[in-house]
XYZ file of C-alpha atoms in Angstrom:
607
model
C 54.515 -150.920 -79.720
C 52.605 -150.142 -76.332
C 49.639 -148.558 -78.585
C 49.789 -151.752 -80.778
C 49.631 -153.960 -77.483
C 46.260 -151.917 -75.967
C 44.916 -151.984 -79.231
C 45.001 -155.750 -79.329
C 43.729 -156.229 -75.981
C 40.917 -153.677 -76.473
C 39.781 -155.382 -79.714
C 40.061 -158.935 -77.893
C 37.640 -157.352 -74.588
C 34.792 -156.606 -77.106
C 34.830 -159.412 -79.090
C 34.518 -161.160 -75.965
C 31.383 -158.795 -75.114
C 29.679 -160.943 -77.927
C 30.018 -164.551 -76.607
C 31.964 -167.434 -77.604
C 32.232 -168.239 -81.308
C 29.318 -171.180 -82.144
C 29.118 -172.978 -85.991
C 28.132 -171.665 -88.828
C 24.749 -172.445 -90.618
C 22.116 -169.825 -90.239
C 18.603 -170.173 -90.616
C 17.155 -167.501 -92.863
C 12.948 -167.737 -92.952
C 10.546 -170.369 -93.150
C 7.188 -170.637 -93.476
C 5.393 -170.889 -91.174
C 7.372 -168.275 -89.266
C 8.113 -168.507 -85.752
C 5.186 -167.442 -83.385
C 2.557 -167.060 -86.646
C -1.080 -168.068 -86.192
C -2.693 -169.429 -89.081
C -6.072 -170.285 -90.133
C -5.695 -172.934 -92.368
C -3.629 -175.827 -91.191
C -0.105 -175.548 -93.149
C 0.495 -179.243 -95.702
C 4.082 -178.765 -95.705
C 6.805 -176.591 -93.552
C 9.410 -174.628 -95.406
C 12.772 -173.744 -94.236
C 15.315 -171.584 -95.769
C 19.194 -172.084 -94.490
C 21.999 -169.889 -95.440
C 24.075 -173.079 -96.144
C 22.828 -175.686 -98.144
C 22.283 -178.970 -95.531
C 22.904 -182.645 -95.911
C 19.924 -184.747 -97.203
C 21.273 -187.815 -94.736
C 21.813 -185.251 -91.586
C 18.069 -184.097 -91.383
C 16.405 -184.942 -88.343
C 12.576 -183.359 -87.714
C 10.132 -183.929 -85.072
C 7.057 -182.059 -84.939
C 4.932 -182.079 -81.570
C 1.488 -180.189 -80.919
C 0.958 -178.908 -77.582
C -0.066 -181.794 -75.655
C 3.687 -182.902 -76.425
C 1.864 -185.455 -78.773
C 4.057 -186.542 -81.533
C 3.200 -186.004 -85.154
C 4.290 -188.125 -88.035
C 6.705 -186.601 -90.576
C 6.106 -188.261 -93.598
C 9.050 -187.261 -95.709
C 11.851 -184.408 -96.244
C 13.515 -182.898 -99.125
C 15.334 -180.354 -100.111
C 14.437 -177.773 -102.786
C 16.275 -174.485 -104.217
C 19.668 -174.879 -104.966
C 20.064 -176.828 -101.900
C 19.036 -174.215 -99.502
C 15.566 -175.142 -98.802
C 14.459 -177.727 -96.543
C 10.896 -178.881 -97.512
C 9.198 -180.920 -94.557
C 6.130 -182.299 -95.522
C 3.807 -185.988 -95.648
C 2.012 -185.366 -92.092
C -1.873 -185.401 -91.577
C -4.215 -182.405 -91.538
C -3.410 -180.704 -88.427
C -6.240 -179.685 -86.323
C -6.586 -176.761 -84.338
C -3.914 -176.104 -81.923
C -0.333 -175.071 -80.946
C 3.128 -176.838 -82.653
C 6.440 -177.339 -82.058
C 8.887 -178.355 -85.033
C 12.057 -179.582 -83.794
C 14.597 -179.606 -86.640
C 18.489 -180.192 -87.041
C 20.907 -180.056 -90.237
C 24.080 -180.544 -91.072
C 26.119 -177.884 -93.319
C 26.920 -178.825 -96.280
C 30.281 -176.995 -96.316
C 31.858 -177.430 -92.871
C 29.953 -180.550 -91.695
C 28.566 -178.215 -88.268
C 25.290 -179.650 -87.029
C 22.590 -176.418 -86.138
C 19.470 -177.060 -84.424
C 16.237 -175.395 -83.607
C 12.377 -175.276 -83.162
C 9.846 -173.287 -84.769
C 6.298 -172.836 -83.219
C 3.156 -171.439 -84.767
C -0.411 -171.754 -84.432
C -3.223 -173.414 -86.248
C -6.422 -171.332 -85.231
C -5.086 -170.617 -81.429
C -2.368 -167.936 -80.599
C 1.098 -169.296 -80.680
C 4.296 -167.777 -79.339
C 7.650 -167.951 -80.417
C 10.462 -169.080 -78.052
C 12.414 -166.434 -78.264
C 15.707 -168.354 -79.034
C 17.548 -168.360 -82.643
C 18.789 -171.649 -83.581
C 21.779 -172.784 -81.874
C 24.803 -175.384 -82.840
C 25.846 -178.510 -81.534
C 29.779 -177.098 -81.143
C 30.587 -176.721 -77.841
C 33.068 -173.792 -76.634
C 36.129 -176.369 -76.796
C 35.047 -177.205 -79.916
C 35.050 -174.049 -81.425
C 38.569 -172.959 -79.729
C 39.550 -175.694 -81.232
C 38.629 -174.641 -85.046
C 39.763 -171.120 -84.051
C 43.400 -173.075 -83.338
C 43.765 -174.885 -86.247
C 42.378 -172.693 -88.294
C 44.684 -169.656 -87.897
C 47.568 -172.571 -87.809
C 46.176 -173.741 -91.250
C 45.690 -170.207 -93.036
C 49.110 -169.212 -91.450
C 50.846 -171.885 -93.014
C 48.712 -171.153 -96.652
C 50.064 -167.480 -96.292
C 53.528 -168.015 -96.087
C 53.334 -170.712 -98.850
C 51.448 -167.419 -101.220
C 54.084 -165.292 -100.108
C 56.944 -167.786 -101.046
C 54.963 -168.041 -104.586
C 55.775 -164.394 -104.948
C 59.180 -164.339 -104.077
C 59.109 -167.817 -106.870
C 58.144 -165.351 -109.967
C 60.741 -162.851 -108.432
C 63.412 -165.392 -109.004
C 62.336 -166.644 -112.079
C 62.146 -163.051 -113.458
C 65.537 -161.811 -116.151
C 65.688 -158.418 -113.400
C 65.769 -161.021 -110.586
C 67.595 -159.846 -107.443
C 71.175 -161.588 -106.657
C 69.814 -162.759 -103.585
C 72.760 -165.546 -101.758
C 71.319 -168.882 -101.939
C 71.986 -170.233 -98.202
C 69.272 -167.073 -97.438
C 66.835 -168.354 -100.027
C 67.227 -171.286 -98.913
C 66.778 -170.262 -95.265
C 63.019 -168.755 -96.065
C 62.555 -172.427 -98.031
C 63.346 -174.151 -95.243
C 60.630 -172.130 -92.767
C 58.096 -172.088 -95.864
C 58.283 -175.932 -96.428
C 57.990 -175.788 -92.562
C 54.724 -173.734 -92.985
C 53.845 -176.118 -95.600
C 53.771 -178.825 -93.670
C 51.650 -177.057 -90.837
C 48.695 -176.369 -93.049
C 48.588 -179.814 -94.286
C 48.535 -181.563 -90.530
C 46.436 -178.906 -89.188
C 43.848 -179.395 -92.520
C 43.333 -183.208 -91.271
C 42.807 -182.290 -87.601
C 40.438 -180.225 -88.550
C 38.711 -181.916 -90.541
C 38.851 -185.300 -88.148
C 37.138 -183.136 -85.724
C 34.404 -182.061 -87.923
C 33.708 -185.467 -88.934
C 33.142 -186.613 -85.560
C 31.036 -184.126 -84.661
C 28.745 -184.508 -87.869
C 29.141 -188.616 -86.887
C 27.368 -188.538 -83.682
C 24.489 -189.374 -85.564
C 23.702 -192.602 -87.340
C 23.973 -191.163 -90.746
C 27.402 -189.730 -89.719
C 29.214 -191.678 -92.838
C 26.284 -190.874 -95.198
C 27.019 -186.995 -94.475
C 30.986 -187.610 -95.131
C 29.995 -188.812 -98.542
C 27.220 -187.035 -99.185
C 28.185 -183.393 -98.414
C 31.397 -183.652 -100.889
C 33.231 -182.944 -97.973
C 35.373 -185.842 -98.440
C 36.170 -184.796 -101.582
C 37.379 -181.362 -101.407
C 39.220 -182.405 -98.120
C 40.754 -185.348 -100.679
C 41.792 -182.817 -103.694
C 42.617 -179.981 -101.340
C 45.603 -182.465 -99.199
C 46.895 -183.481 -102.807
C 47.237 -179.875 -104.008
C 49.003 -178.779 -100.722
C 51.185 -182.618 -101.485
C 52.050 -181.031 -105.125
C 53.145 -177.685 -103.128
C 55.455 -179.454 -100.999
C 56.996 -181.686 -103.428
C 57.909 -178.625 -105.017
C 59.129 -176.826 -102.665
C 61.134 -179.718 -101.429
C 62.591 -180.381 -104.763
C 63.735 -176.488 -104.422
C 65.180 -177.057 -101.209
C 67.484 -179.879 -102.493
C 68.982 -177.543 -105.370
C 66.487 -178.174 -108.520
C 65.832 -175.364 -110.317
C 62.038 -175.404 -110.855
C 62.288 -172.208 -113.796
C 59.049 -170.995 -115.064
C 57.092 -173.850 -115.642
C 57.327 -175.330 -112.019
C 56.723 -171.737 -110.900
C 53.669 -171.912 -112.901
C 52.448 -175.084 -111.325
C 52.988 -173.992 -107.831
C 50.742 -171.041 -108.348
C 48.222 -173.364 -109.982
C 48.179 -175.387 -107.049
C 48.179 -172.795 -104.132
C 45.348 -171.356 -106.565
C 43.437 -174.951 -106.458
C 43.904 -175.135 -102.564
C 42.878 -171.780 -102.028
C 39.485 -172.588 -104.179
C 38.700 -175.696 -102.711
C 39.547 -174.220 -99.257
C 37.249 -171.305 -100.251
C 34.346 -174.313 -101.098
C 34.632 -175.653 -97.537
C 33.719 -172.164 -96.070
C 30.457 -171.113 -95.145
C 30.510 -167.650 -96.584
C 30.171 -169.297 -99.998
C 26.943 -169.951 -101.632
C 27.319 -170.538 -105.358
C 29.790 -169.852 -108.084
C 29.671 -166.392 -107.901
C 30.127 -165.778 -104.439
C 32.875 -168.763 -104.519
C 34.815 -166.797 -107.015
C 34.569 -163.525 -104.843
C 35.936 -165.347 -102.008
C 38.795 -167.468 -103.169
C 39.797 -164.186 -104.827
C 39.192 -162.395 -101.254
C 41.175 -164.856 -99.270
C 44.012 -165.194 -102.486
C 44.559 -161.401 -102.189
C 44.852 -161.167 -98.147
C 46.892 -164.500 -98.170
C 49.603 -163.121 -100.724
C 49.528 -159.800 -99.105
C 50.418 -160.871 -96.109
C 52.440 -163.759 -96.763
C 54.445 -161.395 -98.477
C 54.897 -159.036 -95.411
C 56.038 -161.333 -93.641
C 58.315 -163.533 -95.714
C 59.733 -159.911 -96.959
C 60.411 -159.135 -92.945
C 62.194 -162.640 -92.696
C 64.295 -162.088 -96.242
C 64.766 -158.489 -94.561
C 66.732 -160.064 -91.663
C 68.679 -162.162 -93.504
C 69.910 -159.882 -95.818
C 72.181 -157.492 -93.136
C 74.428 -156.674 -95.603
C 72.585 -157.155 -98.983
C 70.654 -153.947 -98.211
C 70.497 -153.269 -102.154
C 68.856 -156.607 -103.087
C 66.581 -156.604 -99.769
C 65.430 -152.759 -101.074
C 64.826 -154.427 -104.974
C 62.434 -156.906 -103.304
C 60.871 -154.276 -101.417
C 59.849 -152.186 -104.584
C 58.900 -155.287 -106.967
C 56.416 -156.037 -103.810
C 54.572 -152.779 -104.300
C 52.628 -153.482 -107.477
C 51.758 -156.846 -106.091
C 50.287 -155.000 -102.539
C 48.324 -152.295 -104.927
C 46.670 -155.066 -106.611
C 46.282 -156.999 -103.816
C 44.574 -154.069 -101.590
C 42.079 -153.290 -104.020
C 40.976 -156.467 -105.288
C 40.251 -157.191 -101.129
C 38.509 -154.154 -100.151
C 36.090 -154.612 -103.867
C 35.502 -158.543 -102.602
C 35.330 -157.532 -98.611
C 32.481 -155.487 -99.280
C 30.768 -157.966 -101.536
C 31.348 -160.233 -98.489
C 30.058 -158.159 -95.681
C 27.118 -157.308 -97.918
C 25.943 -160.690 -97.825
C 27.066 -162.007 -94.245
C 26.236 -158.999 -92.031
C 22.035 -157.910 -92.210
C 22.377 -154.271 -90.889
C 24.504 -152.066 -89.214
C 23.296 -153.227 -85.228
C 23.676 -156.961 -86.460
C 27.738 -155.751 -86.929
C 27.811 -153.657 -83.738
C 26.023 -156.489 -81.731
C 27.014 -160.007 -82.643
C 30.668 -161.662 -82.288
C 30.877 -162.148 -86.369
C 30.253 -158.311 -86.854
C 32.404 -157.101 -83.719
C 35.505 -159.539 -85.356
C 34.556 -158.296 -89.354
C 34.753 -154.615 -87.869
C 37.965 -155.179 -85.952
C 39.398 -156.753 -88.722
C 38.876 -154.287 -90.934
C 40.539 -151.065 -88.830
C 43.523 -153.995 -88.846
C 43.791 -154.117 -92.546
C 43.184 -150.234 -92.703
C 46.450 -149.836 -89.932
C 48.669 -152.177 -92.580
C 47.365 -150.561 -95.775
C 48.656 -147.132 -93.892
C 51.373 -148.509 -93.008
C 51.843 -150.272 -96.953
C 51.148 -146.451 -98.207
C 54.433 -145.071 -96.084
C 56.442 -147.698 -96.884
C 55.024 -147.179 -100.966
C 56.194 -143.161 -100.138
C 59.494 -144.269 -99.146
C 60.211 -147.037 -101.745
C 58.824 -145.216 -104.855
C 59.557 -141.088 -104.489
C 57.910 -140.600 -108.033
C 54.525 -140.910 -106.208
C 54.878 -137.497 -104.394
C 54.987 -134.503 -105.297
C 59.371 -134.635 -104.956
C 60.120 -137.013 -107.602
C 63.834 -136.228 -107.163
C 63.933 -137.511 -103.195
C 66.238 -140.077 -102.399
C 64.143 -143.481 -102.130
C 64.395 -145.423 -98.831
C 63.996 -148.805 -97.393
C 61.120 -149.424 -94.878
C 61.950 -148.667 -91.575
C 62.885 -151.955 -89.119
C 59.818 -151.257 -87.018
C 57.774 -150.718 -89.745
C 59.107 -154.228 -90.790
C 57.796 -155.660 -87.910
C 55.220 -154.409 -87.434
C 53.261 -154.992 -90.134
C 53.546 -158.955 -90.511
C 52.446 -158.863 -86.566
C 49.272 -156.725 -87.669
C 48.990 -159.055 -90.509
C 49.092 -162.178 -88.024
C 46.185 -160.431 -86.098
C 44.150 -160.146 -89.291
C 44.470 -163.669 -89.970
C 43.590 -165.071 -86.288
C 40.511 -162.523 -86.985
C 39.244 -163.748 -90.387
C 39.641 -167.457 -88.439
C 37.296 -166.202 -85.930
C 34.924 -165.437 -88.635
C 34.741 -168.327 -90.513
C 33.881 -170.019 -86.383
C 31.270 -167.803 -86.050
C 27.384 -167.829 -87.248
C 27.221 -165.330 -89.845
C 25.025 -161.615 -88.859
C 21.487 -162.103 -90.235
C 18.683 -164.384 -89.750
C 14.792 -163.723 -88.843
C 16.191 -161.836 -85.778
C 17.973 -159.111 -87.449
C 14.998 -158.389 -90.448
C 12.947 -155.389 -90.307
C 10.320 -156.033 -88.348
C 7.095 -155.032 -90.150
C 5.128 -151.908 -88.893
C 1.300 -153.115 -88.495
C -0.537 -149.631 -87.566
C -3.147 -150.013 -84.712
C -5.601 -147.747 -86.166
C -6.815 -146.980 -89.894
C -9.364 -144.362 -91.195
C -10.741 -144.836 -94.169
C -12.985 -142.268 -96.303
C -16.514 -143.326 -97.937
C -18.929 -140.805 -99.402
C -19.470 -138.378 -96.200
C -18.256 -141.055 -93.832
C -14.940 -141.307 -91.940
C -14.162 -144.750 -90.593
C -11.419 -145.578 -88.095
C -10.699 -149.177 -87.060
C -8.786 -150.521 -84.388
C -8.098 -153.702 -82.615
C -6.595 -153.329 -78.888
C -4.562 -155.615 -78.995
C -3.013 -156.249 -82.260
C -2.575 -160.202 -81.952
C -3.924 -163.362 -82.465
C -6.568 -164.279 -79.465
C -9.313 -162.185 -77.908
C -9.613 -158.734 -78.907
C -11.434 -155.976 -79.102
C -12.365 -154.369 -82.603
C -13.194 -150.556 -82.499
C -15.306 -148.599 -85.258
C -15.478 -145.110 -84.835
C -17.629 -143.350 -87.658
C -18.036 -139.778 -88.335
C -20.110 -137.592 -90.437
C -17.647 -134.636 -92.388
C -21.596 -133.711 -93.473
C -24.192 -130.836 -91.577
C -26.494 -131.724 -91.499
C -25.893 -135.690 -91.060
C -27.791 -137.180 -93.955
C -29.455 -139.880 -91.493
C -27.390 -141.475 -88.389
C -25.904 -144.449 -88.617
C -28.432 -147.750 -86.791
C -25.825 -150.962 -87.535
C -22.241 -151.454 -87.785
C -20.770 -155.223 -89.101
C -17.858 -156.188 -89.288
C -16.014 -159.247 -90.990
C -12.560 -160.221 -90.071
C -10.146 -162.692 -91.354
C -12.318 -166.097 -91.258
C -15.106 -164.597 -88.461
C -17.630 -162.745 -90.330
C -20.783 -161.442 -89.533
C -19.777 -159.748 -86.585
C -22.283 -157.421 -85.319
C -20.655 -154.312 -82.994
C -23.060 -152.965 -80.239
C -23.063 -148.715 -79.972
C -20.916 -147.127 -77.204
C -22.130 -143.671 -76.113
C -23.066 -141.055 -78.946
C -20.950 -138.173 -79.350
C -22.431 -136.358 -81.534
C -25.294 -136.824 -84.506
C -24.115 -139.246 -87.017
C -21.203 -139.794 -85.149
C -20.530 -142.819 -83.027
C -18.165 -145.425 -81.742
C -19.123 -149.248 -82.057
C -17.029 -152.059 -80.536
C -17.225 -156.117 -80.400
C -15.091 -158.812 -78.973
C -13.510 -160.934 -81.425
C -11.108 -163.953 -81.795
C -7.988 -162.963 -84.377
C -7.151 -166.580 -85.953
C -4.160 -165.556 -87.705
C -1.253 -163.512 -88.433
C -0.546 -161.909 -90.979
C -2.356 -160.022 -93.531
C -6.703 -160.822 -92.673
C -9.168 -159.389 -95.317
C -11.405 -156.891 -93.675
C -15.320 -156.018 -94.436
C -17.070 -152.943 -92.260
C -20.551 -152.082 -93.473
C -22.334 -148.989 -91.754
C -25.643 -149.202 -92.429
C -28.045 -145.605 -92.722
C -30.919 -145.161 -94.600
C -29.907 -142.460 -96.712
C -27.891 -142.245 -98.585
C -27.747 -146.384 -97.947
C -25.193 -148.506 -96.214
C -21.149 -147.644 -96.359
C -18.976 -150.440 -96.845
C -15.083 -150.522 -96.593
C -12.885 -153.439 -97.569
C -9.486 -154.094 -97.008
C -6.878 -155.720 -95.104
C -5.755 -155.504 -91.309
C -2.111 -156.675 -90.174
C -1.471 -158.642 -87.152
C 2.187 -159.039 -86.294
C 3.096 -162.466 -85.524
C 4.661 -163.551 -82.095
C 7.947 -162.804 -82.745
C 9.151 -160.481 -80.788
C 10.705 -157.471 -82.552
C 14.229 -157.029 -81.931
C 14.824 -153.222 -80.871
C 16.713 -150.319 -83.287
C 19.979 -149.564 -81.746
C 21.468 -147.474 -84.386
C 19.858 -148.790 -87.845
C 18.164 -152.006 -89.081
C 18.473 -150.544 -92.614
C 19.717 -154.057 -94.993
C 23.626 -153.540 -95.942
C 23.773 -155.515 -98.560
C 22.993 -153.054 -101.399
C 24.888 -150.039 -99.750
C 28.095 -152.128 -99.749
C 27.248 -153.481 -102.786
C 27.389 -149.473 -104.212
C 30.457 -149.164 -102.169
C 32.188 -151.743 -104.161
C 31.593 -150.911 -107.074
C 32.813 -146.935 -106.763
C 35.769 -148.751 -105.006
C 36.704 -150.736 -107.835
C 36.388 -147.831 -110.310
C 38.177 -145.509 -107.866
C 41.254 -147.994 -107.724
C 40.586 -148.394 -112.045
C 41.290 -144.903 -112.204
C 44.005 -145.127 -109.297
C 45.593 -147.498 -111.373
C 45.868 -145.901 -114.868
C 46.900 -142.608 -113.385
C 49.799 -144.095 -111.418
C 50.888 -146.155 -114.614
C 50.799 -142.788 -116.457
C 52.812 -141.181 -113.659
C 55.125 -144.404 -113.850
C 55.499 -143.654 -117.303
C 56.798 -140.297 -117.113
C 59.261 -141.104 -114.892
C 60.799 -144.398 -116.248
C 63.261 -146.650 -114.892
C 64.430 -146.579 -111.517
C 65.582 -142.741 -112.471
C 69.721 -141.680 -111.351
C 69.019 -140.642 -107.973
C 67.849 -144.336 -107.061
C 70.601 -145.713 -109.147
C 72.806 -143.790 -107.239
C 70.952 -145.122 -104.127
C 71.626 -148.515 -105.141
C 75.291 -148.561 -105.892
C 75.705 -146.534 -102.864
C 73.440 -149.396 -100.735
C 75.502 -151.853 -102.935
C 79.058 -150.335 -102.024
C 77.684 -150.410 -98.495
C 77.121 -154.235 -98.215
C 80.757 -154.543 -100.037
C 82.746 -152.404 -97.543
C 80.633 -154.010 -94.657
């Protein structure tokens, strides 16, 4: 217990390394980027979002560098939602802006805001600073609260729904009614919990998104009101149900059925609210992420409670046990196949999950589910002896600690996967690669060796370099000119530094880099035999943005845990079928554990 205790509070001290938990929206690219020079002046700004915003919560500005305000003609939004296209303003002469933009997500109603700055023909450099929410650090306590006091109540209503199809089953265990109806009474209780907490959550996400003047138009228009609307009847239906079960009506299959249709429906529409969702696909892979982990530990800890109750009904507290195994198996695999899916797509690279709070939590959580799943595996040893190699060993009931333990571990994985959904997801423009732009490049023309450089690489006054060398001996005839064209300044004529050698020579000019980006590039050495050499390409200026420095690997994660998954979820396919073939050749609960039950059975009878 003291390991469990310093584990906790070492987890909680680095997550805290990473900052308070701030909204969710990220903002992905746009175009301009931030700190880019251009040459031609842009006629619309593009933004990408990881979240699809509001049309009614957009609010732009855009500002040159006088502080001189430019008018936005109109906004709209493009690309399944996720692109924000701001465009209607006049040609924009040479100089420096500022775009000042806000949104509102789509899916949890958080307000992000931020400012881009690039360059029209002058150098422009970026602030520095990603975008940042609205949500204050009370704020986002606040959702961490209610959260974890919402998704606790959902898991003990999934691991009630479990213990339903138990019941309902012709093998059912004899379990005495005043304990069932002692875990009904602290499920309904549960119940009840996620629904309350679900509105105050929601009332304080509306008032945040309602600071504005649109605040009503981004209630109705983000379909926000309607999941919340659909998602309180389905957790209604729940506890009607459950309440009718309390008061002695037998629901039998059917009304077991529609319980599990309408945990599935809240689960769904809870999973539509969430910001790790962007599409049907990905909505699929997380309601059936946060389905899995919800009945899994629901289950745990309702099978603790039941546990407790059940003193001296060890026999029918040891059946519940073992039907909960196949449930766990299934449970396990479909979350670690739609974890990594997940992490894929919300964490950029492997220093964006070592260095930001939503990576830190994701990576915490994980070694927590990995402890329980270890745990799950001894308790699967102890419960089911046919998966060893000693078949005939007597099967036993989880330890008590064991018992404990794991719901507590379970509670921590829950507060933790609250925490994420709090926290900006790990990517953005400040965790992509940045792009290598190479200083100096040779090329090779007839005889001739030429190596440009520009010192330094970046948009303003520089210095362009053309070193030019004869691989010929004699030289054929020394080189008299060197010109130069570069991005939109052509014609540039380079004066001769000091000559090296014959036919070789360096030539330099001062010239004034427009642009980032990728600039087409002309250099023409001019000899008279055997006539002039002329090289054409392109030269790469990084753009302001400072480039955020390799602590252990910027390498994308998405398609190695994308790979990951998918041996995962043929590793537990073939897990699967050879256990069921194992199962098979040792059917039935085999005379040893019969033997353990009567004897567990007897036990409870003398006691």
């Amino acid at each position: 217990m003291r390991a469990v205790l310093l584990s906790v509070v070492t987890a909680a001290v680095w997550l805290s390394a990473g900052g308070v938990a701030q909204a969710h929206p990220v903002l992905l690219r746009s175009t301009p980027s931030d700190g880019q020079t251009v040459q031609a002046a842009p006629t619309q700004i593009d933004l990408w979002f990881s979240e699809p915003p509001t049309a009614a919560g957009i609010e732009v500005a855009l500002f040159d560098r006088e502080g001189k305000a430019v008018p936005v003609g109109e906004t709209r939004i493009e690309d399944r939602g996720i692109h924000l296209v701001v465009s209607g303003f006049p040609a924009l002469p040479r100089s420096v802006y500022e775009l000042r933009w806000s949104v509102v997500s789509k899916y949890d109603l958080h307000r992000l805001q931020g400012t881009l700055v690039f360059g029209v023909g002058l150098a422009a450099t970026s602030t520095g600073e990603p975008a940042r929410s609205v949500t204050g650090p009370a704020a986002a306590a606040a959702d961490v609260v209610l959260g974890w006091m919402d998704i606790a109540g959902t898991a003990a209503l999934c691991g009630w729904a479990f213990l339903a199809i138990l019941l309902t089953r012709r093998s059912k265990p004899s379990l005495p009614e005043p304990v069932v109806a002692t875990v009904l009474g602290l499920v309904v209780a549960f119940g009840f919990l996620s629904a309350v907490t679900s509105v105050m959550r929601s009332a304080r996400q509306w008032s945040e998104a309602s600071n504005s003047e649109s605040g009503l138009a981004v209630l109705t228009g983000s379909g926000q009101l309607t999941r919340w609307t659909l998602r309180e009847l389905a957790l209604m239906g729940v506890l009607v149900l459950l309440v009718r079960r309390a008061r002695g009506s037998r629901p039998g299959p059917v009304g077991t059925t529609l319980l599990v249709v309408l945990l599935v429906c809240d689960i769904v529409l809870r999973s539509a609210s969430s910001h790790a969702q962007g599409g049907p696909v990905s909505l699929l892979v997380l309601s059936a992420h946060q389905a899995a982990a919800l009945t899994w530990i629901g289950g745990l800890g309702l099978l603790a409670l039941l546990t407790s109750q059940l003193r001296e009904q060890r026999a029918d507290a040891f059946r519940v046990w073992k039907a909960f195994g196949p449930l766990t198996a299934g449970c396990v695999a479909v979350l670690a196949v739609t974890g990594l899916l997940l992490a894929g797509r919300q964490v950029a690279t492997l220093d964006a999950a070592l260095g930001t709070t939503y990576g830190r939590a994701l990576l915490v959580k994980s070694v927590l589910v990995a402890v329980v799943l270890a745990l799950g595996l001894r308790h699967a040893r102890r419960l089911h002896p046919w998966l060893t190699r000693q078949p005939a060993r007597e099967p036993v009931a989880p330890t008590a600690r064991g018992q404990v333990i794991g719901p507590l571990l379970g509670v921590g994985v829950l507060l933790l996967a609250v925490v994420l959904t709090a926290t900006p997801p790990a990517r953005g423009p400040q965790f992509a690669r940045s792009a290598t732009a190479p200083t100096r490049t040779t090329y090779e023309v007839d005889d001739l060796l030429i190596t440009v450089a520009l010192r330094p690489n970046q948009p303003g006054r520089s210095l362009l370099v053309v070193e030019v060398v004869s691989s010929r001996r004699p030289v054929p005839a020394p080189v008299t000119a060197v010109s130069a064209d570069l991005g939109t300044s052509t014609g540039i004529t380079l004066r001769r530094a000091p000559v090296v050698a014959q036919g070789n020579g360096q030539w330099q000019a001062a010239v004034d880099v427009e642009a980032t980006g990728a600039l087409p590039l002309r250099i023409v050495a001019v000899r008279s035999h055997p006539g002039p050499a002329t090289v054409t390409g392109t030269w790469v200026v990084p753009s302001g943005l400072a480039a955020r420095p390799v602590v252990v690997s910027n390498t994308p994660l998405a398609p190695w845990t994308s790979a990951a998954a998918a041996l995962t979820a043929a590793l537990a396919l073939a897990i699967g079928v050879a256990l069921a073939n194992r199962r098979r050749r040792h059917p039935g609960i085999g005379p040893v554990m019969r033997a353990e039950v009567r004897e567990l059975e007897d036990a409870g009878t003398r006691s």
